[in-house]
PDB file of C-alpha atoms and ligand atoms in Angstrom:
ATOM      1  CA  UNK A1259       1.542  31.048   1.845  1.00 97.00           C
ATOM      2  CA  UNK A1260       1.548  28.544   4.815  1.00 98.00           C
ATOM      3  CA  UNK A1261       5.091  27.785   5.763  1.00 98.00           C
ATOM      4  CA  UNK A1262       5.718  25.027   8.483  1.00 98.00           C
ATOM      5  CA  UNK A1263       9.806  24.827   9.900  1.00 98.00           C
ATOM      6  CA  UNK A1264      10.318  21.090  10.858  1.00 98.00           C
ATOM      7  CA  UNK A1265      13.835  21.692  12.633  1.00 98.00           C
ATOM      8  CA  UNK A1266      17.299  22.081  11.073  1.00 98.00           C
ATOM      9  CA  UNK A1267      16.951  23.451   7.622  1.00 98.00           C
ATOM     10  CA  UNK A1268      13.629  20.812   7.130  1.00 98.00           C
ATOM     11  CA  UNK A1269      10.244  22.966   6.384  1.00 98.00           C
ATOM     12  CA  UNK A1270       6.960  22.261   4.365  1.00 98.00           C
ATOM     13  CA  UNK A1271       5.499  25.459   2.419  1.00 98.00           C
ATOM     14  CA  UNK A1272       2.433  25.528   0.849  1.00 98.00           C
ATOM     15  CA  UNK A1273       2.806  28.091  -1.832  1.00 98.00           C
ATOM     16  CA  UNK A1274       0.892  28.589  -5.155  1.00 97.00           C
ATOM     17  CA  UNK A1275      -1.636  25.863  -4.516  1.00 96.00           C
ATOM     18  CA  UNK A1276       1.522  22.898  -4.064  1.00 98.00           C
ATOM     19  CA  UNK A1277       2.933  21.590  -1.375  1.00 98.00           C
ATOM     20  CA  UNK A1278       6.526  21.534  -1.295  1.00 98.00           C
ATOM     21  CA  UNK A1279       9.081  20.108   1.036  1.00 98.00           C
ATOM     22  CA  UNK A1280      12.931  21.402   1.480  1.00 99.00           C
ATOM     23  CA  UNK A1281      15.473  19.688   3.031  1.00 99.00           C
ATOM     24  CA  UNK A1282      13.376  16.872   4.516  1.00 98.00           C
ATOM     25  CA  UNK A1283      15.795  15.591   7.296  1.00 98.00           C
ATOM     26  CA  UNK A1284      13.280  13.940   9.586  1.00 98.00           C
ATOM     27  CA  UNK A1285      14.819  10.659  10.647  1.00 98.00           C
ATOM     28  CA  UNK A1286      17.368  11.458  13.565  1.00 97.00           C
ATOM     29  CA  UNK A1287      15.963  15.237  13.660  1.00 97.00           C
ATOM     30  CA  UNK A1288      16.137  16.022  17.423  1.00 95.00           C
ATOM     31  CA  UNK A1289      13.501  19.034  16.291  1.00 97.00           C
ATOM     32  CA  UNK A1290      11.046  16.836  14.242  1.00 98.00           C
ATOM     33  CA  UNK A1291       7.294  16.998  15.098  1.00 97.00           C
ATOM     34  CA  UNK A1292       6.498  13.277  14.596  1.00 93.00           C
ATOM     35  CA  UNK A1293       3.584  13.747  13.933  1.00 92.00           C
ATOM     36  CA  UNK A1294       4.216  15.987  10.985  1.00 97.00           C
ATOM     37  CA  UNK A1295       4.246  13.131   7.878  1.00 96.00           C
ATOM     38  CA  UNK A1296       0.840  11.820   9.088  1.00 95.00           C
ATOM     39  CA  UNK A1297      -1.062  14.805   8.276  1.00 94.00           C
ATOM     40  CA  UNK A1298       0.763  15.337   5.239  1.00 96.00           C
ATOM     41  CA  UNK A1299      -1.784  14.519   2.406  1.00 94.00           C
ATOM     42  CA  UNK A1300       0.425  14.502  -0.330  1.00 97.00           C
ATOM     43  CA  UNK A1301       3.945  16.272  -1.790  1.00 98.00           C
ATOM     44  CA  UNK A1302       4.414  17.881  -5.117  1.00 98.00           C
ATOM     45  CA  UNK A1303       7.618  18.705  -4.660  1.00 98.00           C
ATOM     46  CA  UNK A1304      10.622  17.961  -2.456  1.00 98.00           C
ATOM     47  CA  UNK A1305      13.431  20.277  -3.191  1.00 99.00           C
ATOM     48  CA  UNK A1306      17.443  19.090  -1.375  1.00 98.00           C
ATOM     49  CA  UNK A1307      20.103  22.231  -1.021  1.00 98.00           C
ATOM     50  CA  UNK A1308      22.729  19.630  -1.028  1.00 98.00           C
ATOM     51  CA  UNK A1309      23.864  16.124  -0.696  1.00 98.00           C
ATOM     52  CA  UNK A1310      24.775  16.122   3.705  1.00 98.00           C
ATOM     53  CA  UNK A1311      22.864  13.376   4.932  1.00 97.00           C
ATOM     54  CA  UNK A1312      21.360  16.193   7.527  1.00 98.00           C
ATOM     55  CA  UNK A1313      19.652  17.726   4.339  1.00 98.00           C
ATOM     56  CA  UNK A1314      18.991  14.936   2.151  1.00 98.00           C
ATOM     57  CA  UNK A1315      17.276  13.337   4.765  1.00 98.00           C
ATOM     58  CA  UNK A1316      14.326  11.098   4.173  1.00 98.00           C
ATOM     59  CA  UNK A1317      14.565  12.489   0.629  1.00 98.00           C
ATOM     60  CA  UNK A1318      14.640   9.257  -1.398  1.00 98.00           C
ATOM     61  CA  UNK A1319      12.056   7.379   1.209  1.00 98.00           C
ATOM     62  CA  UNK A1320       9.483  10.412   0.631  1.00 98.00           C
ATOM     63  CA  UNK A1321       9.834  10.648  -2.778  1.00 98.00           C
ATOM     64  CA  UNK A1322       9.014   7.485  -3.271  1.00 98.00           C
ATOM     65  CA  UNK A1323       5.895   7.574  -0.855  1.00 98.00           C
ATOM     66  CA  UNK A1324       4.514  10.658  -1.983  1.00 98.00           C
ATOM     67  CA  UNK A1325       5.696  10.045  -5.708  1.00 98.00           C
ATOM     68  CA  UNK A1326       7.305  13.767  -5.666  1.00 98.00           C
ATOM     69  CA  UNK A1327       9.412  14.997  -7.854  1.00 98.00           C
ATOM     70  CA  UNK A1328      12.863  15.949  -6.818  1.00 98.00           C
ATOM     71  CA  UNK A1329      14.515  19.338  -7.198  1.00 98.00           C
ATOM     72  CA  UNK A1330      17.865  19.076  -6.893  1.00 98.00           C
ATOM     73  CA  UNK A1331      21.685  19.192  -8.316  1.00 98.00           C
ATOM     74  CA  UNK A1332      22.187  17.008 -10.922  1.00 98.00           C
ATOM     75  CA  UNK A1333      24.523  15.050  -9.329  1.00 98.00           C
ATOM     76  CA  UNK A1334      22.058  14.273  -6.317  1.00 98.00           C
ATOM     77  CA  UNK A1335      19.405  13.862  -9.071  1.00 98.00           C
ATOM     78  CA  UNK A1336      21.284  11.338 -10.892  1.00 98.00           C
ATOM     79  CA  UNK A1337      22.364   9.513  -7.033  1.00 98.00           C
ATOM     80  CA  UNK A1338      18.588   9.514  -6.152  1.00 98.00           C
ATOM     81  CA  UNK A1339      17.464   7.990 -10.105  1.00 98.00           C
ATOM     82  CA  UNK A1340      19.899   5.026  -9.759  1.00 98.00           C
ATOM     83  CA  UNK A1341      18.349   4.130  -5.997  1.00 98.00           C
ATOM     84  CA  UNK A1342      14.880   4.116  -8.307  1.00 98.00           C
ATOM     85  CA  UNK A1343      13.242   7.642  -7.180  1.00 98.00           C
ATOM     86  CA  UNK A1344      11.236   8.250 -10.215  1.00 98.00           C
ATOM     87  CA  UNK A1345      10.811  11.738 -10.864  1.00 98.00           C
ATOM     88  CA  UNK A1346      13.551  14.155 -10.794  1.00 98.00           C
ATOM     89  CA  UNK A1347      14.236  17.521 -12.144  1.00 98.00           C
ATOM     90  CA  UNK A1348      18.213  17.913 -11.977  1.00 98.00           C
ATOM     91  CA  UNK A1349      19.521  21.679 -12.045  1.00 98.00           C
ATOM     92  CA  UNK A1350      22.610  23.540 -11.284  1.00 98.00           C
ATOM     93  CA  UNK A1351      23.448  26.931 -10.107  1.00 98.00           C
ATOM     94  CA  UNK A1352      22.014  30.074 -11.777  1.00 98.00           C
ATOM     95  CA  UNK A1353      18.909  28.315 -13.435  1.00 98.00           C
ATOM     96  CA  UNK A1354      15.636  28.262 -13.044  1.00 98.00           C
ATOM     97  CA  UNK A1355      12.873  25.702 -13.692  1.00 98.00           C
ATOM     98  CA  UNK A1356       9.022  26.206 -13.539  1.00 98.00           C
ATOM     99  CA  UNK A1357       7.088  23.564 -11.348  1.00 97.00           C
ATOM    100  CA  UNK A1358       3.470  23.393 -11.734  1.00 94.00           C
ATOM    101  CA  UNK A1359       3.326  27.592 -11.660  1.00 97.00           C
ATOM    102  CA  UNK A1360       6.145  28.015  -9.119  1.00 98.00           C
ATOM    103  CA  UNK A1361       9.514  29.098 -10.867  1.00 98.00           C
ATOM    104  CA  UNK A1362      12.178  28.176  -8.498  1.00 98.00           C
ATOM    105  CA  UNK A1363      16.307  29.260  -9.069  1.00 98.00           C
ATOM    106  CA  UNK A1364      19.162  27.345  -7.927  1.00 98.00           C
ATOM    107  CA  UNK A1365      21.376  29.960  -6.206  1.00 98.00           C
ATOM    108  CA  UNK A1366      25.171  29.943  -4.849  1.00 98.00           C
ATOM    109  CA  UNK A1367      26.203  28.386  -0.926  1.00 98.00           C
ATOM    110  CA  UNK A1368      29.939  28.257  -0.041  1.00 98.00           C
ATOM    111  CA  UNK A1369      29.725  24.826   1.675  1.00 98.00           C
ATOM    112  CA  UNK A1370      30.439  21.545   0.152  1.00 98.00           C
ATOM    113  CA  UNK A1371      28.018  18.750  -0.380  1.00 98.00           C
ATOM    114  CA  UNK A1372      29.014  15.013  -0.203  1.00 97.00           C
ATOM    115  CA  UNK A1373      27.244  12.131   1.226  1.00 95.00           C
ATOM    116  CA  UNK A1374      29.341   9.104   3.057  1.00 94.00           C
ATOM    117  CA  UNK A1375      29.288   5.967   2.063  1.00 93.00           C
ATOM    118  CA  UNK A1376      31.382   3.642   3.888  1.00 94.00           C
ATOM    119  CA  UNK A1377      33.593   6.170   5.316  1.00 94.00           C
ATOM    120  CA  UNK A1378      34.307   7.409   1.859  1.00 95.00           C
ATOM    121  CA  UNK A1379      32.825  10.786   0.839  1.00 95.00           C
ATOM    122  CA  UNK A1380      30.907  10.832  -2.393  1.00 95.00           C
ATOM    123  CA  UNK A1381      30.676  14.638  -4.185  1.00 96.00           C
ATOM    124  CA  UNK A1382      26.979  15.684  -4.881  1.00 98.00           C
ATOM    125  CA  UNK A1383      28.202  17.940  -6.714  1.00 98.00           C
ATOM    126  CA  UNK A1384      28.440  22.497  -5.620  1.00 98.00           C
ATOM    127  CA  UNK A1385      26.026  22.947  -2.616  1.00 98.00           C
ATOM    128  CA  UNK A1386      23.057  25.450  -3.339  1.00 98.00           C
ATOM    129  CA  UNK A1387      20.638  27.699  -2.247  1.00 98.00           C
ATOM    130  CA  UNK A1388      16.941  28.205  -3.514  1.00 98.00           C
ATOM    131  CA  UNK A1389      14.790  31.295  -4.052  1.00 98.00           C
ATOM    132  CA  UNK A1390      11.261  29.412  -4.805  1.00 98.00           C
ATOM    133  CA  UNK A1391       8.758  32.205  -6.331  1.00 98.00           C
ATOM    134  CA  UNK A1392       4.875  32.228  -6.503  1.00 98.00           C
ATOM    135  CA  UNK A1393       2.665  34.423  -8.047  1.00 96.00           C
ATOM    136  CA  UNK A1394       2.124  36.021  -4.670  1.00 93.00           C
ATOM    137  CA  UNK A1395       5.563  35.667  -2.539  1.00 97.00           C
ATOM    138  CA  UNK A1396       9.040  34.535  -2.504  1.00 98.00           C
ATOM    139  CA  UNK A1397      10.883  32.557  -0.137  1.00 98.00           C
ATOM    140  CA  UNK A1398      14.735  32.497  -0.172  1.00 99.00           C
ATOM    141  CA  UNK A1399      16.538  28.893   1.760  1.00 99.00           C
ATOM    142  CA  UNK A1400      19.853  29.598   1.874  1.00 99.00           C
ATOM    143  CA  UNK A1401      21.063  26.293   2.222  1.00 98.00           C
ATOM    144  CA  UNK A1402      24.042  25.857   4.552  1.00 98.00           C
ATOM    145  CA  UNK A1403      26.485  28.701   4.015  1.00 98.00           C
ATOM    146  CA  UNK A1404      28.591  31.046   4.775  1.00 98.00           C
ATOM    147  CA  UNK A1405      27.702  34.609   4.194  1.00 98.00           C
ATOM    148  CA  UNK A1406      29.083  36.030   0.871  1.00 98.00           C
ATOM    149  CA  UNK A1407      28.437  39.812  -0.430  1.00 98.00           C
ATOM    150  CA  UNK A1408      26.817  38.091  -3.581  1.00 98.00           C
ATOM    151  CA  UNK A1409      23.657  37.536  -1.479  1.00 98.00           C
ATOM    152  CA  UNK A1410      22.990  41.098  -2.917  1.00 98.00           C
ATOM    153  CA  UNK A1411      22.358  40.241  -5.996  1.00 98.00           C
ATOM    154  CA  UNK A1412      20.017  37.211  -5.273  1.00 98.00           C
ATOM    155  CA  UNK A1413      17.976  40.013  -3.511  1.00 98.00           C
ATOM    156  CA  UNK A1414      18.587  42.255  -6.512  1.00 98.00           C
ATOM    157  CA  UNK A1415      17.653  39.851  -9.329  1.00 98.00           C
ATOM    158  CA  UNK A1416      14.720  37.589  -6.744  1.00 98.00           C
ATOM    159  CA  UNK A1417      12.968  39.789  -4.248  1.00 98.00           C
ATOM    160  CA  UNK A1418      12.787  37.955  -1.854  1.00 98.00           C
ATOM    161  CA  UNK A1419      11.285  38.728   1.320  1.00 98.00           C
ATOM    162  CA  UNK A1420      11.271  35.864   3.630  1.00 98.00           C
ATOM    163  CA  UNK A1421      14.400  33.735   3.809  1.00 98.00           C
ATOM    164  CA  UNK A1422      15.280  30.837   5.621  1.00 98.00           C
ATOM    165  CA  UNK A1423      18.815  31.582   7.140  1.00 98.00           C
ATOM    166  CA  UNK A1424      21.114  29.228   8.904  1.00 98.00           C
ATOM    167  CA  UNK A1425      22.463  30.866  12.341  1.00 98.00           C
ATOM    168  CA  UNK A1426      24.188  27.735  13.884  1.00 98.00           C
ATOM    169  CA  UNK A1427      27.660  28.545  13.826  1.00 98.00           C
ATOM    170  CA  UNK A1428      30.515  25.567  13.039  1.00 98.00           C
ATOM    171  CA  UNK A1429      28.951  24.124   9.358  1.00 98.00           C
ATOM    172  CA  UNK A1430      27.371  27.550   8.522  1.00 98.00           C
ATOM    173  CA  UNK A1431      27.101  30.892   9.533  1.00 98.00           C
ATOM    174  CA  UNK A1432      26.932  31.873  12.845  1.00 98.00           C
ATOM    175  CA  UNK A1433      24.736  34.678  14.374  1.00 98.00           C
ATOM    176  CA  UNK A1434      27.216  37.185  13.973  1.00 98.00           C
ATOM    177  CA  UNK A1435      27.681  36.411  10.037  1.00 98.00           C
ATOM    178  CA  UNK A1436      23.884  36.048   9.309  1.00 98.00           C
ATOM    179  CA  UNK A1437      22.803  39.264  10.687  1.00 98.00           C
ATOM    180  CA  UNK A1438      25.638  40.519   8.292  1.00 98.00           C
ATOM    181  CA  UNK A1439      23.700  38.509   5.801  1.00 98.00           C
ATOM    182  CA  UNK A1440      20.484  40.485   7.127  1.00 98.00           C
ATOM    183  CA  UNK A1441      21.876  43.360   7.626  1.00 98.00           C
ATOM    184  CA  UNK A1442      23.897  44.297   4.520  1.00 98.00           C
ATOM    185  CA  UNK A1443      23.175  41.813   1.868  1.00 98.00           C
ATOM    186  CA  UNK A1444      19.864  40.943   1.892  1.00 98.00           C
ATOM    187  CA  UNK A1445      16.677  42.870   1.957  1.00 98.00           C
ATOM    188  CA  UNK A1446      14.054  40.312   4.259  1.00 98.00           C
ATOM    189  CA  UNK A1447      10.578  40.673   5.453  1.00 98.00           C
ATOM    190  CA  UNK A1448      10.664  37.989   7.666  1.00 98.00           C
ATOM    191  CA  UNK A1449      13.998  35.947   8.322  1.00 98.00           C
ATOM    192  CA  UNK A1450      13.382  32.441  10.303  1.00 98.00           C
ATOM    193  CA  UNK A1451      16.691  31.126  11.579  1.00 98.00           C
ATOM    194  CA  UNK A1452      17.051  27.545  10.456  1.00 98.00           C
ATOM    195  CA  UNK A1453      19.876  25.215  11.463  1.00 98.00           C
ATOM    196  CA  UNK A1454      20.163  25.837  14.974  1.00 98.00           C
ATOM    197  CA  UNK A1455      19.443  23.728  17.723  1.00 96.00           C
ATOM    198  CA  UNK A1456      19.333  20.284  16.170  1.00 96.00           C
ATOM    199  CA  UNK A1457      22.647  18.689  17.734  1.00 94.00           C
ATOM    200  CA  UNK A1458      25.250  19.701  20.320  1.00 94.00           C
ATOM    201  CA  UNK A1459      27.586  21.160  18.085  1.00 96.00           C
ATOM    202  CA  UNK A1460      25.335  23.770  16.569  1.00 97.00           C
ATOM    203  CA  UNK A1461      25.957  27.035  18.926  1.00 97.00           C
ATOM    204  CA  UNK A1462      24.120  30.233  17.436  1.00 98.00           C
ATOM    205  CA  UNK A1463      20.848  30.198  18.789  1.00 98.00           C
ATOM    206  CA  UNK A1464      18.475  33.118  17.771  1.00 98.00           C
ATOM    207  CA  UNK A1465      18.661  34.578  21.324  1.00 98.00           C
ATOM    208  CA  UNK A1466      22.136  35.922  19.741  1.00 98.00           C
ATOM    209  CA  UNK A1467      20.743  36.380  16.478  1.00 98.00           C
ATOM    210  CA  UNK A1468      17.682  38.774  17.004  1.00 98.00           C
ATOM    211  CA  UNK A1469      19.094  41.741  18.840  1.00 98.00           C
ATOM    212  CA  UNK A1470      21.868  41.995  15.873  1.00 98.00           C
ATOM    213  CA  UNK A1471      19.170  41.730  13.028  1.00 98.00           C
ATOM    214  CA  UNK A1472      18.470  45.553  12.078  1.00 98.00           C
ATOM    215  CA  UNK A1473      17.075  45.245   8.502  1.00 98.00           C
ATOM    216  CA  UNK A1474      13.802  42.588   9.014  1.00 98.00           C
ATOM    217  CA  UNK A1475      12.148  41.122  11.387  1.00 98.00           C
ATOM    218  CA  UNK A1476      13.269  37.756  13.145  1.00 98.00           C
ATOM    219  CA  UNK A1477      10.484  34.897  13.920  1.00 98.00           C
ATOM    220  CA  UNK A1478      11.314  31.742  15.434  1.00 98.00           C
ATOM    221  CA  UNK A1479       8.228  29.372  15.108  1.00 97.00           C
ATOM    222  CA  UNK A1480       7.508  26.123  16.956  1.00 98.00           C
ATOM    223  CA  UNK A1481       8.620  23.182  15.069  1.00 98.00           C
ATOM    224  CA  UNK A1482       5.279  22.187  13.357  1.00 98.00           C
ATOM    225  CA  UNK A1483       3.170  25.079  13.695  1.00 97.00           C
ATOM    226  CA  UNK A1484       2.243  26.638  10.338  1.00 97.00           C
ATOM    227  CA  UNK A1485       2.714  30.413  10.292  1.00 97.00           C
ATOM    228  CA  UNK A1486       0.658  32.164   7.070  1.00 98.00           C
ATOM    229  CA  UNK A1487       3.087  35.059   5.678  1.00 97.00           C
TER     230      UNK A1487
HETATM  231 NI1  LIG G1536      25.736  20.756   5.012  1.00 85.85          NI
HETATM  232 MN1  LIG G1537      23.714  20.971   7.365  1.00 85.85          MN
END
């Protein structure tokens, strides 16, 4: 598996023979290697943890380009049908859906999920997290959230062994919190800290992170650069 972090909670894996895109926030993404889109050849998949502009992204402009299907809460399924993204594949928390051999599972986030539209917040319905699961590995994005002691039992019933773990502090966890997360809920391989960074506001930085992580291994790759796990 080839997994490329594009900033914030934005990466690319290439897992099970698809290419698959989460949280594709690349417009206005201080992190985003620009060159990224122009070497991407094509995109079976673009799953969205929830409806924040910073995660939706360039979502409904990709979909379209690529003609991907969309993984996502109903409700941002529905949102991105009705603004003429053709192919969706709604879900909700606690299920699971099979994409061309991957099985992915919609997972619990305590955060909230709403885009604005002029000035007036619009629900996307429960924010989520995603374990996504190939023959060969599986990769856990939390989303944004806080920690939560159920985190134990999406290792227990999923496996996973890399995650994708939001240290930022202010909107999610902080450093503190998500080596908790690490430490005593989840069970990781590999953790790469994702929402850090991106704006001013965002103040966990994995310089804080690393030395609490005792269960796993912390990498931090360069925006763009594929690492093979
Ligand atoms: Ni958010
Ligand atoms: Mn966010």
């Amino acid at each position: 598996m080839k997994l490329t972090w594009l900033g914030h909670a934005a990466c690319h894996l290439a897992i099970g023979g698809k290419s698959v895109l989460i949280d594709p926030f690349f417009t206005g993404n201080a992190k985003y290697p620009t060159d990224f889109e122009t070497g991407l050849e094509h995109v079976d998949a673009i799953i969205v943890t929830h409806g924040h502009a910073d995660h939706l992204g360039d979502t409904e402009r990709l979909a379209k380009a690529f003609n991907a299907t969309v993984i996502a809460m109903f409700e941002i399924c529905a949102y991105l049908g009705a603004r003429g993204v053709e192919r969706t594949d709604p879900m909700n928390i606690g299920g699971t859906i099979e994409h061309g051999g991957l099985r992915i599972t919609m997972v619990n986030a305590l955060h909230s999920s709403a885009i604005i539209e002029d000035g007036t917040p619009v629900t996307m319905g429960d924010p989520a997290g995603v374990v996504i699961k190939s023959s060969e590995k599986t990769v856990y994005h939390a989303g944004d959230t806080d920690v939560f002691s159920d985190m134990a039992l999406i290792q227990r019933l999923h496996q996973p062994k890399i995650g994708l773990i939001p240290i930022g502090d202010r909107f999610t966890m902080g450093p503190e919190t998500a080596a908790l997360a690490c430490n005593e809920f989840l069970d990781l391989e590999t953790i790469i800290p994702i929402h850090w960074g991106t704006f001013d506001l965002l103040s966990g930085d994995p310089e804080s992170f690393k030395p609490l992580v005792k269960r796993g291994s912390v990498l931090t790759p360069t925006p763009g650069e594929p690492i093979q796990l």
